[in-house]
Short mmCIF file of C-alpha atoms in Angstrom, two decimals:
data_model
loop_
_atom_site.label_atom_id
_atom_site.label_comp_id
_atom_site.label_asym_id
_atom_site.label_seq_id
_atom_site.Cartn_x
_atom_site.Cartn_y
_atom_site.Cartn_z
CA MET A 240 0.05 -0.04 0.05
CA THR A 241 1.36 3.22 -0.95
CA ALA A 242 0.62 6.22 1.26
CA ARG A 243 -0.85 9.11 0.23
CA PRO A 244 1.21 12.23 1.28
CA LEU A 245 0.16 14.24 3.70
CA PRO A 246 -1.01 18.16 2.88
CA SER A 247 1.53 20.59 2.01
CA SER A 248 2.02 24.07 1.92
CA THR A 249 3.90 27.07 1.70
CA PRO A 250 4.59 28.16 5.94
CA ALA A 251 2.91 31.64 4.60
CA ALA A 252 0.23 29.53 3.62
CA GLN A 253 -0.73 28.97 7.14
CA GLY A 254 0.94 31.31 9.07
CA VAL A 255 4.18 30.54 10.00
CA ASP A 256 6.47 32.92 9.70
CA ALA A 257 9.86 31.15 7.90
CA THR A 258 12.42 33.13 9.10
CA GLY A 259 11.29 31.93 12.78
CA VAL A 260 11.19 28.12 11.48
CA LEU A 261 15.04 28.57 10.12
CA ALA A 262 16.30 30.48 13.59
CA LEU A 263 15.62 27.07 14.46
CA LEU A 264 17.23 25.00 12.41
CA ASP A 265 20.42 28.26 12.92
CA ALA A 266 19.84 27.09 17.00
CA LEU A 267 20.02 23.18 16.30
CA ASP A 268 22.50 23.64 14.31
CA ALA A 269 24.44 25.76 16.16
CA ALA A 270 24.43 23.80 19.39
CA PRO A 271 27.44 21.56 19.81
CA ASP A 272 25.47 18.59 22.34
CA ILE A 273 22.62 17.98 19.88
CA GLU A 274 23.02 16.19 16.98
CA PRO A 275 19.07 16.82 14.48
CA HIS A 276 18.50 14.09 12.37
CA SER A 277 14.83 15.06 11.59
CA LEU A 278 12.53 17.56 12.00
CA MET A 279 8.97 18.08 10.67
CA ILE A 280 6.69 20.93 11.30
CA LEU A 281 3.18 20.37 10.82
CA ARG A 282 0.14 23.97 10.54
CA HIS A 283 -3.42 23.13 9.96
CA GLY A 284 -3.11 19.87 8.79
CA HIS A 285 -0.33 20.55 6.10
CA VAL A 286 3.12 20.28 6.00
CA VAL A 287 4.72 23.55 6.33
CA ALA A 288 8.58 22.36 6.99
CA ALA A 289 9.83 18.98 6.48
CA GLY A 290 14.01 17.89 6.50
CA TRP A 291 16.86 15.08 7.11
CA TRP A 292 20.48 15.96 7.96
CA ALA A 293 22.07 13.62 6.05
CA PRO A 294 22.92 10.78 6.16
CA TYR A 295 20.04 10.46 7.59
CA THR A 296 17.28 10.50 5.54
CA PRO A 297 13.09 10.30 4.94
CA GLU A 298 12.47 6.93 3.56
CA ARG A 299 14.08 5.33 6.86
CA PRO A 300 12.72 4.21 10.14
CA HIS A 301 14.36 5.60 13.37
CA LEU A 302 14.14 3.72 16.81
CA LEU A 303 11.52 6.20 18.63
CA TYR A 304 13.19 4.70 22.11
CA SER A 305 10.33 5.66 24.80
CA LEU A 306 8.07 7.67 22.03
CA SER A 307 7.00 3.91 21.34
CA LYS A 308 5.01 4.21 24.92
CA SER A 309 2.23 6.47 23.57
CA PHE A 310 1.92 3.46 20.90
CA THR A 311 1.36 0.96 23.63
CA SER A 312 -1.39 3.87 25.09
CA THR A 313 -3.61 3.89 21.66
CA ALA A 314 -3.48 -0.43 21.76
CA ALA A 315 -4.56 0.46 24.96
CA GLY A 316 -7.75 2.95 24.56
CA PHE A 317 -8.61 0.20 21.43
CA ALA A 318 -8.85 -2.52 24.00
CA LEU A 319 -10.68 -0.71 26.47
CA ALA A 320 -13.34 0.53 23.61
CA GLU A 321 -13.53 -3.33 22.45
CA GLY A 322 -14.21 -4.62 26.05
CA LEU A 323 -10.62 -6.53 25.71
CA ILE A 324 -9.71 -4.57 29.37
CA GLY A 325 -10.56 -2.62 32.09
CA LEU A 326 -8.19 0.08 33.53
CA ASP A 327 -9.74 -0.90 36.87
CA ASP A 328 -9.07 -4.68 36.46
CA THR A 329 -5.85 -5.48 38.63
CA VAL A 330 -3.15 -6.50 36.77
CA VAL A 331 -2.11 -9.59 38.27
CA SER A 332 -5.80 -10.83 37.77
CA HIS A 333 -4.26 -10.86 34.12
CA PHE A 334 -1.40 -13.66 34.99
CA PRO A 335 -3.32 -16.55 36.63
CA GLU A 336 -0.67 -19.06 36.45
CA PHE A 337 1.41 -16.89 39.33
CA GLU A 338 -1.30 -15.23 41.13
CA ALA A 339 -1.00 -17.15 44.17
CA GLU A 340 2.61 -16.26 43.84
CA ILE A 341 2.31 -11.89 44.59
CA THR A 342 1.23 -11.86 47.65
CA ASP A 343 1.58 -8.21 49.17
CA PRO A 344 -1.85 -6.21 49.29
CA ARG A 345 -0.02 -3.19 46.97
CA SER A 346 1.24 -5.58 44.61
CA ARG A 347 -2.34 -7.03 44.49
CA ALA A 348 -3.83 -3.40 44.12
CA MET A 349 -1.95 -2.57 41.25
CA LEU A 350 -4.56 -1.67 38.87
CA VAL A 351 -4.44 -1.59 34.92
CA ARG A 352 -4.96 2.50 35.50
CA HIS A 353 -1.65 2.65 37.54
CA ALA A 354 0.31 0.88 35.18
CA ALA A 355 -0.99 2.95 32.24
CA THR A 356 0.06 6.74 34.59
CA MET A 357 3.31 5.36 35.68
CA SER A 358 1.64 5.52 39.60
CA SER A 359 2.18 1.91 40.16
CA GLY A 360 3.80 2.85 44.16
CA HIS A 361 7.00 1.52 43.51
CA LEU A 362 9.93 4.54 43.98
CA ALA A 363 12.09 3.85 41.83
CA GLU A 364 13.21 2.45 38.04
CA MET A 365 12.56 -1.03 38.43
CA VAL A 366 13.18 -2.58 34.53
CA ASP A 367 16.21 -3.73 35.88
CA THR A 368 14.80 -5.59 38.69
CA ALA A 369 11.83 -7.04 37.06
CA TYR A 370 14.51 -8.33 33.85
CA GLY A 371 16.74 -9.88 36.82
CA THR A 372 14.52 -11.52 39.30
CA ASP A 373 12.53 -13.34 35.71
CA PRO A 374 13.86 -13.09 32.95
CA ALA A 375 11.44 -15.47 31.39
CA GLU A 376 8.33 -13.38 32.59
CA PRO A 377 8.90 -9.80 33.65
CA VAL A 378 5.79 -9.01 34.97
CA ARG A 379 6.10 -11.75 37.50
CA GLY A 380 9.69 -9.99 38.60
CA PHE A 381 8.27 -6.51 38.54
CA LEU A 382 5.15 -7.70 40.87
CA LEU A 383 7.43 -9.84 43.27
CA HIS A 384 8.60 -6.77 44.28
CA PRO A 385 5.93 -4.57 46.37
CA PRO A 386 5.13 -0.62 45.94
CA GLU A 387 7.23 1.27 48.79
CA ARG A 388 3.47 2.95 48.25
CA ASP A 389 0.27 2.74 47.08
CA PRO A 390 -1.21 2.07 44.08
CA GLY A 391 -1.84 5.24 42.33
CA THR A 392 -0.84 7.82 45.00
CA VAL A 393 3.29 8.37 43.31
CA PHE A 394 4.48 8.63 40.25
CA THR A 395 7.50 7.23 39.13
CA TYR A 396 8.74 6.74 35.40
CA ASN A 397 8.88 3.23 35.36
CA GLN A 398 9.86 1.13 32.70
CA PRO A 399 8.07 -2.61 33.47
CA ALA A 400 4.92 -0.82 34.21
CA THR A 401 4.97 0.17 30.25
CA TYR A 402 5.81 -3.38 30.15
CA SER A 403 3.04 -4.91 31.80
CA LEU A 404 0.15 -3.33 30.15
CA ALA A 405 2.06 -3.89 27.08
CA ALA A 406 2.16 -7.38 27.98
CA ILE A 407 -2.06 -7.97 29.38
CA LEU A 408 -3.16 -6.19 25.48
CA GLN A 409 -0.71 -8.51 23.92
CA LYS A 410 -2.42 -11.58 25.77
CA VAL A 411 -5.86 -10.58 25.63
CA THR A 412 -5.53 -10.28 21.82
CA GLY A 413 -3.74 -12.84 21.30
CA GLN A 414 -1.49 -10.72 19.21
CA SER A 415 1.80 -8.45 18.82
CA LEU A 416 1.09 -5.09 19.36
CA SER A 417 2.02 -3.86 15.69
CA ASP A 418 -0.66 -7.12 14.43
CA TYR A 419 -3.13 -5.32 16.70
CA LEU A 420 -2.43 -1.88 15.67
CA ARG A 421 -2.26 -2.18 11.70
CA PRO A 422 -5.99 -2.45 10.53
CA ARG A 423 -7.24 -0.14 13.65
CA LEU A 424 -4.26 2.58 13.39
CA LEU A 425 -1.59 1.89 10.86
CA ASP A 426 -3.25 1.31 7.74
CA PRO A 427 -6.05 4.33 7.89
CA LEU A 428 -3.21 6.49 8.84
CA GLY A 429 -0.88 4.87 5.65
CA ILE A 430 1.74 3.87 8.20
CA GLY A 431 4.00 2.09 6.51
CA GLU A 432 6.69 -0.25 7.62
CA ALA A 433 6.64 -0.19 11.66
CA ALA A 434 9.23 -2.76 13.70
CA TRP A 435 9.67 -3.44 16.63
CA LEU A 436 12.09 -4.72 19.10
CA ARG A 437 10.71 -7.89 21.40
CA ASP A 438 12.46 -9.33 24.54
CA GLY A 439 13.19 -13.22 25.27
CA THR A 440 10.01 -13.48 25.67
CA GLY A 441 8.83 -12.85 22.50
CA ARG A 442 6.19 -9.77 23.56
CA GLU A 443 7.43 -6.19 21.49
CA LEU A 444 8.66 -3.94 24.66
CA GLY A 445 5.98 -1.68 24.66
CA PHE A 446 7.71 0.92 26.94
CA SER A 447 10.75 1.57 23.81
CA GLY A 448 11.45 -0.88 20.22
CA LEU A 449 9.50 0.35 17.30
CA HIS A 450 11.13 2.27 14.83
CA LEU A 451 8.90 4.26 12.50
CA THR A 452 9.72 6.81 9.66
CA THR A 453 9.28 10.61 11.01
CA ASP A 454 6.55 10.96 8.35
CA ALA A 455 4.31 8.22 10.71
CA VAL A 456 5.01 9.74 13.92
CA ALA A 457 3.88 12.83 12.05
CA ARG A 458 0.46 11.03 10.94
CA PHE A 459 0.22 9.71 14.83
CA GLY A 460 0.43 13.71 15.82
CA GLU A 461 -1.76 14.86 13.32
CA LEU A 462 -4.71 11.88 14.50
CA TYR A 463 -4.36 12.92 18.03
CA LEU A 464 -4.16 16.55 17.35
CA ARG A 465 -7.55 16.19 15.21
CA ASP A 466 -9.13 14.04 18.19
CA GLY A 467 -8.80 11.09 16.92
CA VAL A 468 -10.48 11.86 13.81
CA TRP A 469 -8.29 11.32 10.49
CA GLU A 470 -9.72 12.17 6.70
CA GLY A 471 -13.43 12.75 8.17
CA ARG A 472 -13.14 9.38 9.68
CA ARG A 473 -13.24 8.62 13.58
CA LEU A 474 -10.25 5.65 14.29
CA LEU A 475 -10.25 6.87 17.81
CA PRO A 476 -12.29 5.66 20.73
CA GLU A 477 -14.70 8.65 21.57
CA GLY A 478 -12.71 10.72 24.62
CA TRP A 479 -10.02 8.80 24.14
CA VAL A 480 -7.58 11.52 23.57
CA GLY A 481 -8.27 13.98 25.79
CA GLU A 482 -8.13 10.43 28.79
CA ALA A 483 -4.97 9.11 27.59
CA THR A 484 -3.14 13.26 27.17
CA ARG A 485 -4.72 14.82 30.77
CA ALA A 486 -2.57 14.70 33.61
CA HIS A 487 -3.31 11.95 35.35
CA VAL A 488 -0.92 12.23 38.46
CA PRO A 489 1.45 15.04 39.12
CA THR A 490 5.21 14.69 37.99
CA ALA A 491 6.58 17.94 39.93
CA GLY A 492 10.04 16.67 41.29
CA ARG A 493 9.30 13.18 40.53
CA MET A 494 12.39 13.14 37.68
CA GLY A 495 15.44 14.16 40.10
CA ARG A 496 15.91 17.41 38.66
CA THR A 497 14.81 20.98 38.56
CA ASP A 498 15.42 21.82 35.39
CA ILE A 499 13.44 19.80 33.50
CA PRO A 500 10.19 22.25 33.02
CA ASP A 501 8.68 20.06 30.78
CA TRP A 502 8.79 17.19 32.63
CA ASP A 503 6.85 18.80 35.66
CA GLN A 504 3.62 19.25 33.73
CA GLY A 505 1.98 15.79 34.55
CA TYR A 506 1.46 12.58 33.29
CA GLY A 507 -1.63 11.15 31.51
CA ILE A 508 -1.48 7.51 29.52
CA GLN A 509 2.19 6.99 28.14
CA PHE A 510 1.99 10.85 27.02
CA TRP A 511 3.21 13.83 29.32
CA ARG A 512 1.87 17.16 29.31
CA SER A 513 3.89 19.80 28.31
CA ARG A 514 4.63 23.54 28.96
CA HIS A 515 2.51 23.77 26.29
CA GLY A 516 0.27 20.94 24.78
CA PHE A 517 1.31 17.63 24.91
CA ARG A 518 3.89 14.68 23.64
CA GLY A 519 5.28 11.32 23.35
CA ASP A 520 8.80 11.30 23.47
CA GLY A 521 12.11 9.48 23.96
CA ALA A 522 15.12 9.35 25.48
CA TYR A 523 17.84 11.34 22.75
CA GLY A 524 15.39 13.39 21.32
CA GLN A 525 12.65 11.81 19.49
CA PHE A 526 9.58 13.72 20.01
CA CYS A 527 5.57 14.30 18.81
CA LEU A 528 4.91 17.43 20.26
CA VAL A 529 1.09 17.80 19.15
CA LEU A 530 0.09 21.77 20.08
CA PRO A 531 -3.51 22.38 20.68
CA GLU A 532 -2.81 26.42 20.62
CA GLN A 533 -1.16 26.62 17.64
CA ASP A 534 -2.81 23.74 15.98
CA ALA A 535 0.08 22.37 14.40
CA VAL A 536 3.03 19.47 14.93
CA VAL A 537 6.63 19.11 15.40
CA VAL A 538 8.10 15.70 15.22
CA THR A 539 12.41 15.53 15.64
CA THR A 540 13.98 12.53 15.65
CA ALA A 541 17.91 13.75 17.07
CA ALA A 542 20.61 12.09 19.18
CA THR A 543 21.12 14.55 22.21
CA GLU A 544 21.48 13.87 25.77
CA ARG A 545 19.62 17.75 26.71
CA MET A 546 16.06 16.92 25.68
CA GLN A 547 14.77 19.83 27.89
CA ALA A 548 17.36 21.92 25.22
CA VAL A 549 15.19 20.77 22.77
CA LEU A 550 12.51 21.67 23.67
CA ASP A 551 13.12 25.15 25.06
CA LEU A 552 14.37 25.95 21.33
CA VAL A 553 10.74 25.11 19.69
CA TRP A 554 9.24 27.67 21.99
CA ARG A 555 12.04 29.73 21.50
CA HIS A 556 12.18 29.65 17.83
CA LEU A 557 9.13 28.07 16.36
CA LEU A 558 5.73 29.25 19.11
CA PRO A 559 6.17 33.07 18.01
CA ALA A 560 6.50 32.16 14.33
CA CYS A 561 2.45 30.48 14.31
CA ARG A 562 0.67 33.27 13.60
CA PRO A 563 -3.64 33.83 13.50
CA ALA A 564 -3.37 34.88 9.93
CA PRO A 565 -1.13 33.93 6.67
CA LEU A 566 1.16 36.23 5.54
CA THR A 567 2.24 38.44 2.91
CA GLY A 568 5.27 38.72 1.24
CA ALA A 569 6.69 35.69 2.74
CA ASP A 570 8.30 34.59 -0.41
CA ALA A 571 11.70 34.92 -0.14
CA ALA A 572 11.67 33.76 3.27
CA ASP A 573 9.39 30.53 1.94
CA ALA A 574 12.39 30.28 -0.64
CA ALA A 575 15.22 30.27 1.85
CA LEU A 576 13.64 27.96 4.30
CA ARG A 577 13.42 25.39 1.60
CA GLU A 578 16.44 25.62 -0.10
CA ARG A 579 17.80 25.29 3.32
CA LEU A 580 15.91 21.70 4.67
CA ALA A 581 17.21 20.52 1.27
CA GLY A 582 20.54 20.72 1.86
CA LEU A 583 20.48 20.11 5.77
CA ALA A 584 23.77 17.45 6.47
CA LEU A 585 25.27 16.66 9.23
CA PRO A 586 29.21 17.42 8.91
CA PRO A 587 31.35 13.80 8.59
CA ALA A 588 34.24 13.48 10.42
CA THR A 589 37.75 14.01 8.87
CA GLY A 590 40.39 12.53 7.71
CA LYS A 591 42.56 11.01 5.02
CA PRO A 592 40.86 8.05 2.57
CA ALA A 593 44.07 6.54 3.22
CA PRO A 594 47.00 6.25 5.37
CA PRO A 595 49.50 9.09 4.41
CA GLU A 596 52.60 7.01 4.89
CA ARG A 597 53.51 3.64 5.51
CA ALA A 598 50.43 1.89 4.10
CA GLU A 599 51.60 -1.59 4.67
CA ASP A 600 51.45 -1.63 7.81
CA TRP A 601 48.27 -0.83 8.28
CA ALA A 602 47.19 -3.36 5.88
CA GLY A 603 45.99 -6.33 7.76
CA ALA A 604 46.60 -4.93 11.05
CA SER A 605 44.48 -5.65 14.28
CA PHE A 606 43.57 -3.48 17.55
CA THR A 607 42.44 -4.49 20.54
CA PRO A 608 40.33 -2.64 23.55
CA TYR A 609 43.46 0.21 25.51
CA GLY A 610 44.63 -1.27 28.17
CA GLY A 611 42.89 -4.31 27.35
CA VAL A 612 39.37 -3.37 28.97
CA ARG A 613 36.37 -3.28 26.86
CA PRO A 614 34.78 -0.37 26.00
CA ASP A 615 31.33 -0.52 25.63
CA PRO A 616 28.76 -2.74 27.29
CA ARG A 617 28.41 -4.51 23.86
CA GLY A 618 31.34 -5.97 24.87
CA LEU A 619 33.88 -4.58 21.79
CA THR A 620 37.23 -6.84 21.78
CA GLY A 621 38.77 -6.47 18.52
CA VAL A 622 38.97 -3.65 15.46
CA ALA A 623 40.57 -5.34 11.89
CA LEU A 624 41.79 -3.00 8.58
CA ASP A 625 42.14 -4.65 5.50
CA GLU A 626 42.74 -2.92 2.44
CA GLY A 627 40.43 -3.72 -1.35
CA PRO A 628 40.46 -2.60 -4.44
CA ASP A 629 37.54 -0.61 -3.48
CA GLY A 630 39.58 0.70 -0.29
CA TRP A 631 39.61 -0.13 2.96
CA THR A 632 37.38 -1.54 5.10
CA ALA A 633 37.42 -2.32 9.55
CA THR A 634 35.98 -4.72 10.90
CA LEU A 635 34.42 -4.86 14.22
CA THR A 636 34.45 -7.81 16.26
CA ASP A 637 31.82 -8.06 19.65
CA GLY A 638 31.20 -11.53 21.24
CA GLY A 639 32.15 -13.09 18.05
CA ARG A 640 30.55 -11.43 15.81
CA ARG A 641 32.01 -9.47 12.84
CA THR A 642 30.94 -6.17 11.52
CA GLY A 643 32.68 -5.03 8.58
CA LEU A 644 32.19 -1.72 8.30
CA ARG A 645 33.58 0.24 4.44
CA LEU A 646 35.40 3.37 5.06
CA GLY A 647 34.96 5.06 2.06
CA THR A 648 37.21 8.33 0.05
CA GLY A 649 35.31 11.00 2.28
CA GLY A 650 32.02 12.10 3.11
CA TRP A 651 29.56 9.58 4.95
CA THR A 652 29.68 6.06 2.63
CA VAL A 653 26.41 4.66 3.29
CA SER A 654 26.24 0.79 3.47
CA GLU A 655 23.17 -1.32 4.11
CA GLU A 656 24.78 -4.47 5.06
CA PRO A 657 25.31 -5.95 6.99
CA LEU A 658 23.07 -3.15 8.49
CA PRO A 659 22.36 0.39 7.68
CA VAL A 660 25.31 2.07 8.63
CA ALA A 661 27.05 5.58 6.81
CA VAL A 662 30.72 5.73 8.29
CA SER A 663 32.69 9.01 7.54
CA GLY A 664 36.38 10.09 9.10
CA GLY A 665 39.75 8.58 7.68
CA TRP A 666 43.61 9.44 8.81
CA THR A 667 44.28 12.46 10.96
CA ASP A 668 47.86 11.43 11.29
CA PRO A 669 50.26 8.76 10.04
CA GLY A 670 49.65 6.65 12.71
CA THR A 671 46.49 7.56 13.48
CA LEU A 672 43.08 6.48 12.53
CA GLU A 673 40.04 8.26 13.41
CA PHE A 674 35.90 7.70 12.05
CA ALA A 675 32.33 7.78 12.64
CA ALA A 676 30.01 4.76 11.69
CA GLN A 677 26.31 6.18 12.50
CA PHE A 678 23.95 3.52 12.57
CA LEU A 679 21.23 5.14 11.01
CA GLU A 680 17.98 3.53 12.10
CA THR A 681 18.96 4.54 15.73
CA PRO A 682 19.76 7.90 16.47
CA HIS A 683 23.40 6.68 18.14
CA ARG A 684 27.23 7.08 16.64
CA LEU A 685 30.22 4.85 17.42
CA VAL A 686 33.69 7.06 17.29
CA ILE A 687 36.51 4.94 16.88
CA THR A 688 40.18 5.49 17.22
CA CYS A 689 42.85 3.43 16.46
CA THR A 690 46.25 3.93 16.85
CA LEU A 691 49.32 2.28 15.24
CA ALA A 692 52.18 2.65 17.39
CA ASP A 693 49.81 0.45 20.25
CA ARG A 694 47.87 -1.37 18.16
CA ALA A 695 45.25 -0.30 20.23
CA PHE A 696 41.70 0.72 19.35
CA ARG A 697 39.25 3.32 22.07
CA ALA A 698 35.85 3.32 21.20
CA ARG A 699 32.81 5.99 21.93
CA TRP A 700 29.30 7.02 21.33
CA ARG A 701 28.16 9.77 21.63
CA THR A 702 24.55 8.18 22.89
CA GLU A 703 24.44 5.33 24.77
CA PRO A 704 22.54 2.74 23.04
CA LEU A 705 19.89 1.44 25.58
CA ASN A 706 18.16 -1.49 23.95
CA ALA A 707 21.15 -3.13 21.86
CA THR A 708 23.37 -5.29 23.49
CA ARG A 709 24.86 -5.94 20.23
CA LEU A 710 26.18 -3.61 17.00
CA ASP A 711 24.06 -6.00 14.57
CA ARG A 712 20.73 -4.91 16.40
CA LEU A 713 21.23 -1.58 15.96
CA ARG A 714 19.02 -1.26 13.27
CA ALA A 715 14.98 -2.03 12.99
CA PRO A 716 14.13 -5.37 13.85
CA VAL A 717 14.19 -7.41 11.12
CA SER A 718 10.81 -10.09 10.22
CA GLY A 719 12.35 -13.60 11.60
CA ALA A 720 15.66 -12.48 12.74
#
């Protein structure tokens, strides 16, 4: 099925001052700790700006991290309307096979609504505890650890709460989340590929792991902006948008920081309230911002530890650019924005495409972790170089698996196999090779430096992968893999 493109328009025709969007782009590009990957802005139902920073491209899915939760929420909305679950069901009632083991009154009192609103009563993130207690059934591992407070009385951002909701949905529907959502949400919105990571139980995670294109997330945001109606047809149950996106539980001060005001506005059913509108968001800058007052949707994918800074820039530059009526005399600004969006690109790592001298020493050379210490949790143990007719290849070994990266001859060199990745960089001096590997279906960049004198390498992540335990899994999951 080929999706009908979203309606598009000039910014001015939809009352958006293109100079404000240009200022936002300037600010994103100037921030050394924000690496933007895509931006899409809709106003009055029209795409007024869309751009991808090369080597990222429109057709690629991108790992959404916890923005996945808002899609799990949507599945819950459908299941509620179909009578498959109730918000006042106890969580344990959906798992009678181990109900006898769950004896703590608070664990037994936890409702589906508590799991859905991150108000299980626990005071700390429980994901490692749940999986560590029972990897074969993390819901059991979660419920075996009693909440410190009564469910419903306190917010704690807690992955197993969402996981439990997702597990219930997959149990009562007999389908994966993505299969359940396909005829109800994804196909009606014109969303094609949707890939969701699974854990050892075979379930889709629910709390993370969904890979979608920026366009798909924009369609999702537009559906929520329109109160669940798409092209004149109601998709979401009436009243669901208001219920899912209102503040069910206060969050002020519960994230352990005082400098993130957009996380202090309250939490809904797997949606955050914001200082402006509401949002789904995921680690490192994956945002779907729904702004009813501006009649706008803003979607970003990115790699940054400073997610509040991204929101601050949107509020500072984009909100004032949304005007109450179409603009006149703005053709030059609109044209400048089109040109800017077409030329967005991440700066490649620098370096020469071949050793400036002693090439024979580099050919076939192997490198071990500097100081003998594995540099990251994926267990990267070796780097080997080979020269071929098409240039140089670096082969990374982690956990006995080998991933070959073609170094290329300048700029970003994109490969699809063994996984979608772009590589840039090269020799910075006769004894040093440094290259960056951008895993194109994720936010993540790995930078590796090899030194010939030591036959050693160092590796560092710009942003640390949270789900993948192996390099070859830094991609959208492949069916059957």
